[in-house]
Amino acid sequence: QVQLVESGGGLVQPGGSLRLSCAASGFTFSIYAMRWYRQAPGKEREFVASINTDGSSIGYSDFVKGRFAISRDNAKNTLYLQMKSLKPEDTAAYYCARWRDVLESPDWWGDGTLVTVSS
């Protein structure tokens, strides 16, 4: 069955960096666009970054632009989110999601990985 498993979260100091990974299985990863979302405590889930099937088209929310980088390795069935210059307001659970163009929404989510930015 479809599985998306995030990893790489943890505690990091402000200004630090982390790289999140999302291992995909149970479907043909290379034919799906993918996205990262995040949800901070007490807040709604929000879009972070998107990437198309071959990585040639990428998008970011304004609050991470210039600090985060989304990428993918189709040979490894893995999605990445490189995060740098982290701020306390980046503290959240980060989720990868499989995007369905026909639905204009994600149709599968991982369970998330927690990122805490604190000194």
mmCIF file of C-alpha atoms in Angstrom:
data_model
loop_
_atom_site.group_PDB
_atom_site.id
_atom_site.type_symbol
_atom_site.label_atom_id
_atom_site.label_comp_id
_atom_site.label_asym_id
_atom_site.label_seq_id
_atom_site.Cartn_x
_atom_site.Cartn_y
_atom_site.Cartn_z
ATOM 1 C CA GLN A 1 0.000 0.000 0.000
ATOM 2 C CA VAL A 2 0.972 3.626 -0.320
ATOM 3 C CA GLN A 3 3.353 4.780 2.384
ATOM 4 C CA LEU A 4 5.066 8.086 3.026
ATOM 5 C CA VAL A 5 7.493 8.076 5.939
ATOM 6 C CA GLU A 6 9.102 11.305 7.073
ATOM 7 C CA SER A 7 12.332 11.462 9.040
ATOM 8 C CA GLY A 8 15.024 13.934 10.021
ATOM 9 C CA GLY A 9 13.151 16.103 12.479
ATOM 10 C CA GLY A 10 14.491 17.056 15.873
ATOM 11 C CA LEU A 11 15.579 19.873 18.134
ATOM 12 C CA VAL A 12 17.752 22.577 16.575
ATOM 13 C CA GLN A 13 18.888 25.992 17.722
ATOM 14 C CA PRO A 14 17.755 29.151 15.960
ATOM 15 C CA GLY A 15 19.874 29.702 12.881
ATOM 16 C CA GLY A 16 20.547 26.003 12.519
ATOM 17 C CA SER A 17 19.795 23.576 9.717
ATOM 18 C CA LEU A 18 17.993 20.289 9.231
ATOM 19 C CA ARG A 19 17.246 18.055 6.294
ATOM 20 C CA LEU A 20 13.962 16.219 6.235
ATOM 21 C CA SER A 21 13.402 13.112 4.149
ATOM 22 C CA CYS A 22 10.234 11.433 2.981
ATOM 23 C CA ALA A 23 10.576 7.821 1.848
ATOM 24 C CA ALA A 24 7.830 6.785 -0.534
ATOM 25 C CA SER A 25 6.683 3.262 -1.292
ATOM 26 C CA GLY A 26 3.710 1.408 -2.712
ATOM 27 C CA PHE A 27 3.330 3.618 -5.783
ATOM 28 C CA THR A 28 5.308 4.954 -8.734
ATOM 29 C CA PHE A 29 6.938 7.913 -7.030
ATOM 30 C CA SER A 30 8.355 9.450 -10.200
ATOM 31 C CA ILE A 31 4.970 10.225 -11.742
ATOM 32 C CA TYR A 32 3.594 12.219 -8.824
ATOM 33 C CA ALA A 33 4.204 15.787 -7.807
ATOM 34 C CA MET A 34 4.939 16.084 -4.111
ATOM 35 C CA ARG A 35 4.547 18.704 -1.414
ATOM 36 C CA TRP A 36 5.657 19.541 2.098
ATOM 37 C CA TYR A 37 3.244 20.992 4.621
ATOM 38 C CA ARG A 38 3.610 21.878 8.266
ATOM 39 C CA GLN A 39 1.358 22.323 11.269
ATOM 40 C CA ALA A 40 2.383 24.287 14.314
ATOM 41 C CA PRO A 41 0.707 23.660 17.672
ATOM 42 C CA GLY A 42 -2.719 25.251 17.736
ATOM 43 C CA LYS A 43 -2.572 26.285 14.095
ATOM 44 C CA GLU A 44 -3.894 24.957 10.820
ATOM 45 C CA ARG A 45 -1.761 22.923 8.459
ATOM 46 C CA GLU A 46 -0.049 25.144 5.884
ATOM 47 C CA PHE A 47 1.730 24.686 2.592
ATOM 48 C CA VAL A 48 5.532 24.846 2.652
ATOM 49 C CA ALA A 49 6.912 23.732 -0.710
ATOM 50 C CA SER A 50 6.041 21.852 -3.880
ATOM 51 C CA ILE A 51 7.943 20.021 -6.579
ATOM 52 C CA ASN A 52 6.815 18.502 -9.864
ATOM 53 C CA THR A 53 7.650 15.032 -11.095
ATOM 54 C CA ASP A 54 11.150 15.715 -12.374
ATOM 55 C CA GLY A 55 12.089 18.613 -10.121
ATOM 56 C CA SER A 56 11.985 21.212 -12.880
ATOM 57 C CA SER A 57 9.192 23.226 -11.265
ATOM 58 C CA ILE A 58 9.371 24.210 -7.609
ATOM 59 C CA GLY A 59 7.331 26.505 -5.420
ATOM 60 C CA TYR A 60 7.617 27.861 -1.894
ATOM 61 C CA SER A 61 5.498 29.715 0.573
ATOM 62 C CA ASP A 62 6.707 33.223 1.261
ATOM 63 C CA PHE A 63 7.757 32.439 4.805
ATOM 64 C CA VAL A 64 10.335 29.833 3.753
ATOM 65 C CA LYS A 65 11.500 31.254 0.453
ATOM 66 C CA GLY A 66 15.270 31.609 0.428
ATOM 67 C CA ARG A 67 15.720 29.416 3.502
ATOM 68 C CA PHE A 68 14.233 26.047 2.522
ATOM 69 C CA ALA A 69 14.931 23.910 -0.529
ATOM 70 C CA ILE A 70 12.760 21.060 -1.759
ATOM 71 C CA SER A 71 14.243 18.307 -3.909
ATOM 72 C CA ARG A 72 13.620 14.730 -4.901
ATOM 73 C CA ASP A 73 15.540 11.640 -5.936
ATOM 74 C CA ASN A 74 13.274 9.516 -8.100
ATOM 75 C CA ALA A 75 15.813 6.691 -8.174
ATOM 76 C CA LYS A 76 15.578 6.482 -4.371
ATOM 77 C CA ASN A 77 11.850 7.253 -4.146
ATOM 78 C CA THR A 78 12.649 10.009 -1.697
ATOM 79 C CA LEU A 79 11.564 13.600 -1.215
ATOM 80 C CA TYR A 80 13.725 16.065 0.715
ATOM 81 C CA LEU A 81 13.381 19.398 2.456
ATOM 82 C CA GLN A 82 16.630 21.161 3.288
ATOM 83 C CA MET A 83 15.980 23.809 5.920
ATOM 84 C CA LYS A 84 18.465 26.474 6.975
ATOM 85 C CA SER A 85 18.389 29.676 9.022
ATOM 86 C CA LEU A 86 15.675 28.083 11.117
ATOM 87 C CA LYS A 87 13.550 30.306 13.323
ATOM 88 C CA PRO A 88 11.461 29.472 16.389
ATOM 89 C CA GLU A 89 8.350 30.078 14.297
ATOM 90 C CA ASP A 90 9.397 27.172 12.058
ATOM 91 C CA THR A 91 8.600 24.832 14.945
ATOM 92 C CA ALA A 92 5.957 22.427 13.651
ATOM 93 C CA ALA A 93 5.208 18.913 12.535
ATOM 94 C CA TYR A 94 6.287 18.601 8.904
ATOM 95 C CA TYR A 95 4.350 16.366 6.540
ATOM 96 C CA CYS A 96 5.047 15.175 3.035
ATOM 97 C CA ALA A 97 2.110 14.648 0.751
ATOM 98 C CA ARG A 98 1.449 13.115 -2.629
ATOM 99 C CA TRP A 99 -0.214 15.647 -4.927
ATOM 100 C CA ARG A 100 -3.005 14.810 -7.347
ATOM 101 C CA ASP A 101 -3.456 17.325 -10.137
ATOM 102 C CA VAL A 102 -6.933 16.040 -10.979
ATOM 103 C CA LEU A 103 -8.020 16.644 -7.393
ATOM 104 C CA GLU A 104 -6.015 19.844 -6.948
ATOM 105 C CA SER A 105 -5.149 18.525 -3.522
ATOM 106 C CA PRO A 106 -3.004 15.929 -1.778
ATOM 107 C CA ASP A 107 -4.412 12.433 -1.705
ATOM 108 C CA TRP A 108 -1.927 10.778 0.683
ATOM 109 C CA TRP A 109 -0.065 12.031 3.726
ATOM 110 C CA GLY A 110 2.771 10.841 5.860
ATOM 111 C CA ASP A 111 2.537 10.825 9.645
ATOM 112 C CA GLY A 112 4.887 13.757 10.006
ATOM 113 C CA THR A 113 8.177 14.535 11.691
ATOM 114 C CA LEU A 114 8.509 17.112 14.445
ATOM 115 C CA VAL A 115 10.894 20.040 14.110
ATOM 116 C CA THR A 116 11.549 22.131 17.201
ATOM 117 C CA VAL A 117 13.593 25.310 16.912
ATOM 118 C CA SER A 118 14.609 26.511 20.329
ATOM 119 C CA SER A 119 17.653 27.636 22.267
#
